[in-house]
Amino acid sequence: NHSHLSGTDPFYLEWVLKIRVNTQAVLKRAQQIQGRKVAKKQWQAAWLLKAVTCIDLTTLAGDDTPSNVHRLCMKATQPIRHDLLKSMDMHDKGITTAAVCVYPSRVADAVKSLKAANSSLPVASVATGFPAGQTPLKTRLEEVQMAVEDGATEIDIVINRTLALTGQWRALYDEIRQFREACGDAHMKTILAVGELGTFTNVYKASLVSMMAGSDFIKTSTGKETVNATYPVAIVMVRAIRDYFLRTGYKVGFKPAGGIRTAQESVVWLTLMKEELGDEWLNPHLFRLGASSLLADIERQIYHYVTGRYPAYHELPMA
């Protein structure tokens, strides 16, 4: 894990400074991917189940309580109604979401709920002054350590956008390296907050610096910015992932988040990953979807696939 960090300091400033993104090419490619014809019916259901297994089922609200976190955890361990899975002969495949994602103060609640349910599902915590990252470095690091102590095995950190916007790439790298160390054995997902980075070139540079500093994943957004996961920005990030892999041999994961609500969108995201990075990236080790309401729509579509009709409101109680 992160052997690319041992020994020499892997910050390549020249590589970062040379980057120029061709905006027109990115927009054109994004259009192409969105225009893809959706797969045949039986494949559609398989894609939707694949999407479920990649979801980081998330609640990041001021009114989170132990009880709604508990419901989230139960939904994550059994995301699709058992009878629906049974009719697809998928009931014994252990289908769960990839993780649950909560605020640091709710990590202990989530760990407790999952333990009681005898589930080994990972708990992810946001940290480092989420969502703005505008708190002192000392407290941002403490937040990571406390979340890990409470049992989070994945940490979704936010970068300091100010450093990216002012071109302080070395300082940004140094901060992320410190977050990486504070994570210990926990996996680190690095949120760029692309809606606040200004240009595609900045997004690509921030992606590279985050990967050089040891991120396991790069993530588009906190879900709290005005602009979140868009396909063009995703193209930029996954091209950076590909470039980084070709140059270093290290595979970094990708997580779009914010505003992903429909089953059809989740299939577009999977298509984008398949076309840009290949089948290897189509699994939860290298692809996550950050979402809260997405799962309900996927379950609705699977219900339709199985029964030929859409469920009445009361037939699929929400998590």
mmCIF file with all atom_site columns, C-alpha atoms in Angstrom, residues 39-236:
data_model
loop_
_atom_site.group_PDB
_atom_site.id
_atom_site.type_symbol
_atom_site.label_atom_id
_atom_site.label_alt_id
_atom_site.label_comp_id
_atom_site.label_asym_id
_atom_site.label_entity_id
_atom_site.label_seq_id
_atom_site.pdbx_PDB_ins_code
_atom_site.Cartn_x
_atom_site.Cartn_y
_atom_site.Cartn_z
_atom_site.occupancy
_atom_site.B_iso_or_equiv
_atom_site.pdbx_formal_charge
_atom_site.auth_seq_id
_atom_site.auth_comp_id
_atom_site.auth_asym_id
_atom_site.auth_atom_id
_atom_site.pdbx_PDB_model_num
ATOM 1   C CA . ALA A 1 39  ? -27.242 -1.404  -22.853 1.00 0.00 ? 39  ALA A CA 1
ATOM 2   C CA . LYS A 1 40  ? -29.854 -4.076  -23.588 1.00 0.00 ? 40  LYS A CA 1
ATOM 3   C CA . LYS A 1 41  ? -32.397 -4.829  -20.911 1.00 0.00 ? 41  LYS A CA 1
ATOM 4   C CA . GLN A 1 42  ? -30.740 -7.836  -19.238 1.00 0.00 ? 42  GLN A CA 1
ATOM 5   C CA . TRP A 1 43  ? -27.378 -6.077  -19.194 1.00 0.00 ? 43  TRP A CA 1
ATOM 6   C CA . GLN A 1 44  ? -29.017 -2.968  -17.794 1.00 0.00 ? 44  GLN A CA 1
ATOM 7   C CA . ALA A 1 45  ? -29.953 -4.823  -14.596 1.00 0.00 ? 45  ALA A CA 1
ATOM 8   C CA . ALA A 1 46  ? -26.407 -6.184  -14.243 1.00 0.00 ? 46  ALA A CA 1
ATOM 9   C CA . TRP A 1 47  ? -24.982 -2.670  -14.653 1.00 0.00 ? 47  TRP A CA 1
ATOM 10  C CA . LEU A 1 48  ? -27.335 -1.341  -12.004 1.00 0.00 ? 48  LEU A CA 1
ATOM 11  C CA . LEU A 1 49  ? -26.284 -4.015  -9.500  1.00 0.00 ? 49  LEU A CA 1
ATOM 12  C CA . LYS A 1 50  ? -22.650 -3.228  -10.315 1.00 0.00 ? 50  LYS A CA 1
ATOM 13  C CA . ALA A 1 51  ? -23.393 0.439   -9.577  1.00 0.00 ? 51  ALA A CA 1
ATOM 14  C CA . VAL A 1 52  ? -24.910 -0.502  -6.195  1.00 0.00 ? 52  VAL A CA 1
ATOM 15  C CA . THR A 1 53  ? -21.702 -2.297  -5.174  1.00 0.00 ? 53  THR A CA 1
ATOM 16  C CA . CYS A 1 54  ? -19.729 0.882   -5.941  1.00 0.00 ? 54  CYS A CA 1
ATOM 17  C CA . ILE A 1 55  ? -21.867 3.302   -3.913  1.00 0.00 ? 55  ILE A CA 1
ATOM 18  C CA . ASP A 1 56  ? -20.503 5.076   -0.850  1.00 0.00 ? 56  ASP A CA 1
ATOM 19  C CA . LEU A 1 57  ? -23.910 5.462   0.808   1.00 0.00 ? 57  LEU A CA 1
ATOM 20  C CA . THR A 1 58  ? -23.699 8.875   2.383   1.00 0.00 ? 58  THR A CA 1
ATOM 21  C CA . THR A 1 59  ? -25.346 11.109  4.934   1.00 0.00 ? 59  THR A CA 1
ATOM 22  C CA . LEU A 1 60  ? -23.693 14.461  5.651   1.00 0.00 ? 60  LEU A CA 1
ATOM 23  C CA . ALA A 1 61  ? -26.348 16.563  7.277   1.00 0.00 ? 61  ALA A CA 1
ATOM 24  C CA . GLY A 1 62  ? -26.483 18.850  10.282  1.00 0.00 ? 62  GLY A CA 1
ATOM 25  C CA . ASP A 1 63  ? -29.391 16.817  11.624  1.00 0.00 ? 63  ASP A CA 1
ATOM 26  C CA . ASP A 1 64  ? -27.730 13.385  11.451  1.00 0.00 ? 64  ASP A CA 1
ATOM 27  C CA . THR A 1 65  ? -28.521 11.307  14.548  1.00 0.00 ? 65  THR A CA 1
ATOM 28  C CA . PRO A 1 66  ? -27.556 7.812   15.681  1.00 0.00 ? 66  PRO A CA 1
ATOM 29  C CA . SER A 1 67  ? -30.913 6.545   14.386  1.00 0.00 ? 67  SER A CA 1
ATOM 30  C CA . ASN A 1 68  ? -30.681 7.836   10.810  1.00 0.00 ? 68  ASN A CA 1
ATOM 31  C CA . VAL A 1 69  ? -27.050 6.686   10.665  1.00 0.00 ? 69  VAL A CA 1
ATOM 32  C CA . HIS A 1 70  ? -28.250 3.261   11.834  1.00 0.00 ? 70  HIS A CA 1
ATOM 33  C CA . ARG A 1 71  ? -30.879 3.155   9.062   1.00 0.00 ? 71  ARG A CA 1
ATOM 34  C CA . LEU A 1 72  ? -28.228 4.149   6.523   1.00 0.00 ? 72  LEU A CA 1
ATOM 35  C CA . CYS A 1 73  ? -26.002 1.284   7.703   1.00 0.00 ? 73  CYS A CA 1
ATOM 36  C CA . MET A 1 74  ? -28.846 -1.240  7.494   1.00 0.00 ? 74  MET A CA 1
ATOM 37  C CA . LYS A 1 75  ? -29.677 -0.067  3.974   1.00 0.00 ? 75  LYS A CA 1
ATOM 38  C CA . ALA A 1 76  ? -26.008 -0.340  2.985   1.00 0.00 ? 76  ALA A CA 1
ATOM 39  C CA . THR A 1 77  ? -25.830 -3.968  4.161   1.00 0.00 ? 77  THR A CA 1
ATOM 40  C CA . GLN A 1 78  ? -29.000 -4.880  2.248   1.00 0.00 ? 78  GLN A CA 1
ATOM 41  C CA . PRO A 1 79  ? -29.411 -2.237  -0.447  1.00 0.00 ? 79  PRO A CA 1
ATOM 42  C CA . ILE A 1 80  ? -31.859 -4.121  -2.688  1.00 0.00 ? 80  ILE A CA 1
ATOM 43  C CA . ARG A 1 81  ? -34.949 -5.953  -1.436  1.00 0.00 ? 81  ARG A CA 1
ATOM 44  C CA . HIS A 1 82  ? -34.197 -9.660  -0.964  1.00 0.00 ? 82  HIS A CA 1
ATOM 45  C CA . ASP A 1 83  ? -37.125 -10.897 -3.089  1.00 0.00 ? 83  ASP A CA 1
ATOM 46  C CA . LEU A 1 84  ? -35.996 -8.729  -6.020  1.00 0.00 ? 84  LEU A CA 1
ATOM 47  C CA . LEU A 1 85  ? -32.474 -10.138 -5.840  1.00 0.00 ? 85  LEU A CA 1
ATOM 48  C CA . LYS A 1 86  ? -33.890 -13.656 -5.556  1.00 0.00 ? 86  LYS A CA 1
ATOM 49  C CA . SER A 1 87  ? -35.885 -13.329 -8.764  1.00 0.00 ? 87  SER A CA 1
ATOM 50  C CA . MET A 1 88  ? -32.659 -12.272 -10.513 1.00 0.00 ? 88  MET A CA 1
ATOM 51  C CA . ASP A 1 89  ? -30.800 -15.173 -8.886  1.00 0.00 ? 89  ASP A CA 1
ATOM 52  C CA . MET A 1 90  ? -28.491 -12.668 -7.199  1.00 0.00 ? 90  MET A CA 1
ATOM 53  C CA . HIS A 1 91  ? -29.666 -13.142 -3.594  1.00 0.00 ? 91  HIS A CA 1
ATOM 54  C CA . ASP A 1 92  ? -26.597 -15.145 -2.524  1.00 0.00 ? 92  ASP A CA 1
ATOM 55  C CA . LYS A 1 93  ? -23.960 -12.889 -4.074  1.00 0.00 ? 93  LYS A CA 1
ATOM 56  C CA . GLY A 1 94  ? -23.495 -10.757 -0.955  1.00 0.00 ? 94  GLY A CA 1
ATOM 57  C CA . ILE A 1 95  ? -24.531 -7.530  -2.666  1.00 0.00 ? 95  ILE A CA 1
ATOM 58  C CA . THR A 1 96  ? -23.904 -4.528  -0.426  1.00 0.00 ? 96  THR A CA 1
ATOM 59  C CA . THR A 1 97  ? -22.860 -0.956  -1.094  1.00 0.00 ? 97  THR A CA 1
ATOM 60  C CA . ALA A 1 98  ? -19.088 -0.304  -1.052  1.00 0.00 ? 98  ALA A CA 1
ATOM 61  C CA . ALA A 1 99  ? -19.121 1.694   2.201   1.00 0.00 ? 99  ALA A CA 1
ATOM 62  C CA . VAL A 1 100 ? -21.101 4.148   4.285   1.00 0.00 ? 100 VAL A CA 1
ATOM 63  C CA . CYS A 1 101 ? -19.839 7.724   4.518   1.00 0.00 ? 101 CYS A CA 1
ATOM 64  C CA . VAL A 1 102 ? -20.541 10.054  7.467   1.00 0.00 ? 102 VAL A CA 1
ATOM 65  C CA . TYR A 1 103 ? -19.197 13.041  9.420   1.00 0.00 ? 103 TYR A CA 1
ATOM 66  C CA . PRO A 1 104 ? -16.389 12.348  11.942  1.00 0.00 ? 104 PRO A CA 1
ATOM 67  C CA . SER A 1 105 ? -18.744 12.683  14.928  1.00 0.00 ? 105 SER A CA 1
ATOM 68  C CA . ARG A 1 106 ? -20.971 9.927   13.526  1.00 0.00 ? 106 ARG A CA 1
ATOM 69  C CA . VAL A 1 107 ? -18.234 7.377   12.796  1.00 0.00 ? 107 VAL A CA 1
ATOM 70  C CA . ALA A 1 108 ? -18.626 5.629   16.154  1.00 0.00 ? 108 ALA A CA 1
ATOM 71  C CA . ASP A 1 109 ? -22.414 5.299   15.568  1.00 0.00 ? 109 ASP A CA 1
ATOM 72  C CA . ALA A 1 110 ? -21.861 3.732   12.147  1.00 0.00 ? 110 ALA A CA 1
ATOM 73  C CA . VAL A 1 111 ? -19.163 1.355   13.405  1.00 0.00 ? 111 VAL A CA 1
ATOM 74  C CA . LYS A 1 112 ? -21.448 0.245   16.226  1.00 0.00 ? 112 LYS A CA 1
ATOM 75  C CA . SER A 1 113 ? -24.449 -0.349  13.937  1.00 0.00 ? 113 SER A CA 1
ATOM 76  C CA . LEU A 1 114 ? -22.425 -2.369  11.436  1.00 0.00 ? 114 LEU A CA 1
ATOM 77  C CA . LYS A 1 115 ? -20.768 -4.409  14.144  1.00 0.00 ? 115 LYS A CA 1
ATOM 78  C CA . ALA A 1 116 ? -24.173 -5.241  15.649  1.00 0.00 ? 116 ALA A CA 1
ATOM 79  C CA . ALA A 1 117 ? -25.312 -6.329  12.177  1.00 0.00 ? 117 ALA A CA 1
ATOM 80  C CA . ASN A 1 118 ? -22.223 -8.515  11.873  1.00 0.00 ? 118 ASN A CA 1
ATOM 81  C CA . SER A 1 119 ? -21.130 -6.591  8.778   1.00 0.00 ? 119 SER A CA 1
ATOM 82  C CA . SER A 1 120 ? -17.563 -5.853  7.703   1.00 0.00 ? 120 SER A CA 1
ATOM 83  C CA . LEU A 1 121 ? -18.650 -2.909  5.543   1.00 0.00 ? 121 LEU A CA 1
ATOM 84  C CA . PRO A 1 122 ? -16.095 -0.066  5.686   1.00 0.00 ? 122 PRO A CA 1
ATOM 85  C CA . VAL A 1 123 ? -17.001 3.224   7.338   1.00 0.00 ? 123 VAL A CA 1
ATOM 86  C CA . ALA A 1 124 ? -15.709 6.294   5.525   1.00 0.00 ? 124 ALA A CA 1
ATOM 87  C CA . SER A 1 125 ? -15.492 9.665   7.247   1.00 0.00 ? 125 SER A CA 1
ATOM 88  C CA . VAL A 1 126 ? -15.091 13.098  5.706   1.00 0.00 ? 126 VAL A CA 1
ATOM 89  C CA . ALA A 1 127 ? -12.443 15.199  7.421   1.00 0.00 ? 127 ALA A CA 1
ATOM 90  C CA . THR A 1 128 ? -9.979  18.118  7.180   1.00 0.00 ? 128 THR A CA 1
ATOM 91  C CA . GLY A 1 129 ? -12.487 20.902  7.675   1.00 0.00 ? 129 GLY A CA 1
ATOM 92  C CA . PHE A 1 130 ? -15.092 19.491  5.291   1.00 0.00 ? 130 PHE A CA 1
ATOM 93  C CA . PRO A 1 131 ? -16.509 21.030  3.135   1.00 0.00 ? 131 PRO A CA 1
ATOM 94  C CA . ALA A 1 132 ? -14.468 24.246  2.814   1.00 0.00 ? 132 ALA A CA 1
ATOM 95  C CA . GLY A 1 133 ? -11.126 23.093  4.237   1.00 0.00 ? 133 GLY A CA 1
ATOM 96  C CA . GLN A 1 134 ? -10.736 26.564  5.755   1.00 0.00 ? 134 GLN A CA 1
ATOM 97  C CA . THR A 1 135 ? -9.694  25.516  9.258   1.00 0.00 ? 135 THR A CA 1
ATOM 98  C CA . PRO A 1 136 ? -6.188  25.422  10.784  1.00 0.00 ? 136 PRO A CA 1
ATOM 99  C CA . LEU A 1 137 ? -3.950  22.593  9.567   1.00 0.00 ? 137 LEU A CA 1
ATOM 100 C CA . LYS A 1 138 ? -3.550  21.359  13.151  1.00 0.00 ? 138 LYS A CA 1
ATOM 101 C CA . THR A 1 139 ? -7.270  20.739  13.633  1.00 0.00 ? 139 THR A CA 1
ATOM 102 C CA . ARG A 1 140 ? -7.627  19.305  10.125  1.00 0.00 ? 140 ARG A CA 1
ATOM 103 C CA . LEU A 1 141 ? -5.001  16.685  10.995  1.00 0.00 ? 141 LEU A CA 1
ATOM 104 C CA . GLU A 1 142 ? -6.579  15.986  14.397  1.00 0.00 ? 142 GLU A CA 1
ATOM 105 C CA . GLU A 1 143 ? -9.913  15.367  12.694  1.00 0.00 ? 143 GLU A CA 1
ATOM 106 C CA . VAL A 1 144 ? -8.356  12.638  10.554  1.00 0.00 ? 144 VAL A CA 1
ATOM 107 C CA . GLN A 1 145 ? -6.703  10.976  13.551  1.00 0.00 ? 145 GLN A CA 1
ATOM 108 C CA . MET A 1 146 ? -9.897  11.029  15.614  1.00 0.00 ? 146 MET A CA 1
ATOM 109 C CA . ALA A 1 147 ? -11.993 9.538   12.801  1.00 0.00 ? 147 ALA A CA 1
ATOM 110 C CA . VAL A 1 148 ? -9.440  6.730   12.389  1.00 0.00 ? 148 VAL A CA 1
ATOM 111 C CA . GLU A 1 149 ? -9.412  6.129   16.166  1.00 0.00 ? 149 GLU A CA 1
ATOM 112 C CA . ASP A 1 150 ? -13.209 5.851   16.090  1.00 0.00 ? 150 ASP A CA 1
ATOM 113 C CA . GLY A 1 151 ? -12.956 3.104   13.472  1.00 0.00 ? 151 GLY A CA 1
ATOM 114 C CA . ALA A 1 152 ? -13.112 4.789   10.061  1.00 0.00 ? 152 ALA A CA 1
ATOM 115 C CA . THR A 1 153 ? -11.083 2.768   7.542   1.00 0.00 ? 153 THR A CA 1
ATOM 116 C CA . GLU A 1 154 ? -11.521 5.311   4.747   1.00 0.00 ? 154 GLU A CA 1
ATOM 117 C CA . ILE A 1 155 ? -11.074 9.064   5.028   1.00 0.00 ? 155 ILE A CA 1
ATOM 118 C CA . ASP A 1 156 ? -12.480 11.503  2.470   1.00 0.00 ? 156 ASP A CA 1
ATOM 119 C CA . ILE A 1 157 ? -10.283 14.573  2.914   1.00 0.00 ? 157 ILE A CA 1
ATOM 120 C CA . VAL A 1 158 ? -10.790 17.954  1.233   1.00 0.00 ? 158 VAL A CA 1
ATOM 121 C CA . ILE A 1 159 ? -7.909  19.880  -0.265  1.00 0.00 ? 159 ILE A CA 1
ATOM 122 C CA . ASN A 1 160 ? -7.200  23.482  0.562   1.00 0.00 ? 160 ASN A CA 1
ATOM 123 C CA . ARG A 1 161 ? -8.553  25.121  -2.618  1.00 0.00 ? 161 ARG A CA 1
ATOM 124 C CA . THR A 1 162 ? -6.737  28.357  -1.799  1.00 0.00 ? 162 THR A CA 1
ATOM 125 C CA . LEU A 1 163 ? -3.374  26.640  -2.391  1.00 0.00 ? 163 LEU A CA 1
ATOM 126 C CA . ALA A 1 164 ? -4.521  25.283  -5.753  1.00 0.00 ? 164 ALA A CA 1
ATOM 127 C CA . LEU A 1 165 ? -5.999  28.611  -6.892  1.00 0.00 ? 165 LEU A CA 1
ATOM 128 C CA . THR A 1 166 ? -2.809  30.489  -6.012  1.00 0.00 ? 166 THR A CA 1
ATOM 129 C CA . GLY A 1 167 ? -0.584  27.894  -7.682  1.00 0.00 ? 167 GLY A CA 1
ATOM 130 C CA . GLN A 1 168 ? 1.129   26.751  -4.478  1.00 0.00 ? 168 GLN A CA 1
ATOM 131 C CA . TRP A 1 169 ? 1.450   23.155  -5.668  1.00 0.00 ? 169 TRP A CA 1
ATOM 132 C CA . ARG A 1 170 ? 4.345   22.196  -3.420  1.00 0.00 ? 170 ARG A CA 1
ATOM 133 C CA . ALA A 1 171 ? 2.490   23.453  -0.336  1.00 0.00 ? 171 ALA A CA 1
ATOM 134 C CA . LEU A 1 172 ? -0.639  21.569  -1.411  1.00 0.00 ? 172 LEU A CA 1
ATOM 135 C CA . TYR A 1 173 ? 1.433   18.408  -1.839  1.00 0.00 ? 173 TYR A CA 1
ATOM 136 C CA . ASP A 1 174 ? 2.976   18.824  1.614   1.00 0.00 ? 174 ASP A CA 1
ATOM 137 C CA . GLU A 1 175 ? -0.456  19.211  3.248   1.00 0.00 ? 175 GLU A CA 1
ATOM 138 C CA . ILE A 1 176 ? -1.872  16.130  1.527   1.00 0.00 ? 176 ILE A CA 1
ATOM 139 C CA . ARG A 1 177 ? 1.220   14.118  2.509   1.00 0.00 ? 177 ARG A CA 1
ATOM 140 C CA . GLN A 1 178 ? 0.528   15.023  6.138   1.00 0.00 ? 178 GLN A CA 1
ATOM 141 C CA . PHE A 1 179 ? -3.115  13.916  5.771   1.00 0.00 ? 179 PHE A CA 1
ATOM 142 C CA . ARG A 1 180 ? -1.832  10.677  4.240   1.00 0.00 ? 180 ARG A CA 1
ATOM 143 C CA . GLU A 1 181 ? 0.367   10.078  7.284   1.00 0.00 ? 181 GLU A CA 1
ATOM 144 C CA . ALA A 1 182 ? -2.496  10.878  9.671   1.00 0.00 ? 182 ALA A CA 1
ATOM 145 C CA . CYS A 1 183 ? -4.649  8.287   7.849   1.00 0.00 ? 183 CYS A CA 1
ATOM 146 C CA . GLY A 1 184 ? -2.252  5.500   8.766   1.00 0.00 ? 184 GLY A CA 1
ATOM 147 C CA . ASP A 1 185 ? -3.701  2.298   7.297   1.00 0.00 ? 185 ASP A CA 1
ATOM 148 C CA . ALA A 1 186 ? -6.995  3.940   6.345   1.00 0.00 ? 186 ALA A CA 1
ATOM 149 C CA . HIS A 1 187 ? -7.573  4.557   2.651   1.00 0.00 ? 187 HIS A CA 1
ATOM 150 C CA . MET A 1 188 ? -7.511  8.196   1.638   1.00 0.00 ? 188 MET A CA 1
ATOM 151 C CA . LYS A 1 189 ? -9.893  9.731   -0.872  1.00 0.00 ? 189 LYS A CA 1
ATOM 152 C CA . THR A 1 190 ? -8.961  13.272  -1.824  1.00 0.00 ? 190 THR A CA 1
ATOM 153 C CA . ILE A 1 191 ? -11.787 15.678  -2.654  1.00 0.00 ? 191 ILE A CA 1
ATOM 154 C CA . LEU A 1 192 ? -10.755 18.379  -5.123  1.00 0.00 ? 192 LEU A CA 1
ATOM 155 C CA . ALA A 1 193 ? -14.007 20.409  -5.004  1.00 0.00 ? 193 ALA A CA 1
ATOM 156 C CA . VAL A 1 194 ? -13.745 20.884  -8.754  1.00 0.00 ? 194 VAL A CA 1
ATOM 157 C CA . GLY A 1 195 ? -16.530 23.482  -8.788  1.00 0.00 ? 195 GLY A CA 1
ATOM 158 C CA . GLU A 1 196 ? -14.128 25.822  -6.962  1.00 0.00 ? 196 GLU A CA 1
ATOM 159 C CA . LEU A 1 197 ? -10.914 25.206  -8.926  1.00 0.00 ? 197 LEU A CA 1
ATOM 160 C CA . GLY A 1 198 ? -11.681 27.507  -11.840 1.00 0.00 ? 198 GLY A CA 1
ATOM 161 C CA . THR A 1 199 ? -10.145 25.725  -14.837 1.00 0.00 ? 199 THR A CA 1
ATOM 162 C CA . PHE A 1 200 ? -9.728  22.234  -16.274 1.00 0.00 ? 200 PHE A CA 1
ATOM 163 C CA . THR A 1 201 ? -5.979  22.760  -16.137 1.00 0.00 ? 201 THR A CA 1
ATOM 164 C CA . ASN A 1 202 ? -6.187  23.411  -12.390 1.00 0.00 ? 202 ASN A CA 1
ATOM 165 C CA . VAL A 1 203 ? -8.331  20.292  -11.950 1.00 0.00 ? 203 VAL A CA 1
ATOM 166 C CA . TYR A 1 204 ? -5.732  18.187  -13.780 1.00 0.00 ? 204 TYR A CA 1
ATOM 167 C CA . LYS A 1 205 ? -2.869  19.672  -11.756 1.00 0.00 ? 205 LYS A CA 1
ATOM 168 C CA . ALA A 1 206 ? -4.692  19.194  -8.457  1.00 0.00 ? 206 ALA A CA 1
ATOM 169 C CA . SER A 1 207 ? -5.441  15.589  -9.489  1.00 0.00 ? 207 SER A CA 1
ATOM 170 C CA . LEU A 1 208 ? -1.762  14.907  -10.189 1.00 0.00 ? 208 LEU A CA 1
ATOM 171 C CA . VAL A 1 209 ? -0.532  16.520  -6.970  1.00 0.00 ? 209 VAL A CA 1
ATOM 172 C CA . SER A 1 210 ? -3.108  14.552  -4.951  1.00 0.00 ? 210 SER A CA 1
ATOM 173 C CA . MET A 1 211 ? -1.966  11.285  -6.519  1.00 0.00 ? 211 MET A CA 1
ATOM 174 C CA . MET A 1 212 ? 1.720   12.091  -6.025  1.00 0.00 ? 212 MET A CA 1
ATOM 175 C CA . ALA A 1 213 ? 0.969   12.716  -2.345  1.00 0.00 ? 213 ALA A CA 1
ATOM 176 C CA . GLY A 1 214 ? -0.443  9.206   -1.914  1.00 0.00 ? 214 GLY A CA 1
ATOM 177 C CA . SER A 1 215 ? -4.202  9.407   -2.474  1.00 0.00 ? 215 SER A CA 1
ATOM 178 C CA . ASP A 1 216 ? -5.946  6.064   -3.014  1.00 0.00 ? 216 ASP A CA 1
ATOM 179 C CA . PHE A 1 217 ? -8.818  7.853   -4.769  1.00 0.00 ? 217 PHE A CA 1
ATOM 180 C CA . ILE A 1 218 ? -9.477  11.286  -6.152  1.00 0.00 ? 218 ILE A CA 1
ATOM 181 C CA . LYS A 1 219 ? -13.020 12.567  -5.702  1.00 0.00 ? 219 LYS A CA 1
ATOM 182 C CA . THR A 1 220 ? -14.773 15.363  -7.575  1.00 0.00 ? 220 THR A CA 1
ATOM 183 C CA . SER A 1 221 ? -16.757 17.201  -4.932  1.00 0.00 ? 221 SER A CA 1
ATOM 184 C CA . THR A 1 222 ? -18.033 17.469  -1.405  1.00 0.00 ? 222 THR A CA 1
ATOM 185 C CA . GLY A 1 223 ? -21.611 17.655  -2.682  1.00 0.00 ? 223 GLY A CA 1
ATOM 186 C CA . LYS A 1 224 ? -21.863 21.024  -0.951  1.00 0.00 ? 224 LYS A CA 1
ATOM 187 C CA . GLU A 1 225 ? -20.464 23.168  -3.778  1.00 0.00 ? 225 GLU A CA 1
ATOM 188 C CA . THR A 1 226 ? -22.765 24.799  -6.318  1.00 0.00 ? 226 THR A CA 1
ATOM 189 C CA . VAL A 1 227 ? -21.215 22.724  -9.124  1.00 0.00 ? 227 VAL A CA 1
ATOM 190 C CA . ASN A 1 228 ? -20.418 19.102  -8.339  1.00 0.00 ? 228 ASN A CA 1
ATOM 191 C CA . ALA A 1 229 ? -19.657 16.032  -10.455 1.00 0.00 ? 229 ALA A CA 1
ATOM 192 C CA . THR A 1 230 ? -19.932 16.890  -14.149 1.00 0.00 ? 230 THR A CA 1
ATOM 193 C CA . TYR A 1 231 ? -18.806 14.642  -17.002 1.00 0.00 ? 231 TYR A CA 1
ATOM 194 C CA . PRO A 1 232 ? -16.254 17.070  -18.483 1.00 0.00 ? 232 PRO A CA 1
ATOM 195 C CA . VAL A 1 233 ? -14.469 17.491  -15.159 1.00 0.00 ? 233 VAL A CA 1
ATOM 196 C CA . ALA A 1 234 ? -14.545 13.717  -14.705 1.00 0.00 ? 234 ALA A CA 1
ATOM 197 C CA . ILE A 1 235 ? -12.859 13.235  -18.084 1.00 0.00 ? 235 ILE A CA 1
ATOM 198 C CA . VAL A 1 236 ? -10.070 15.549  -16.940 1.00 0.00 ? 236 VAL A CA 1
#
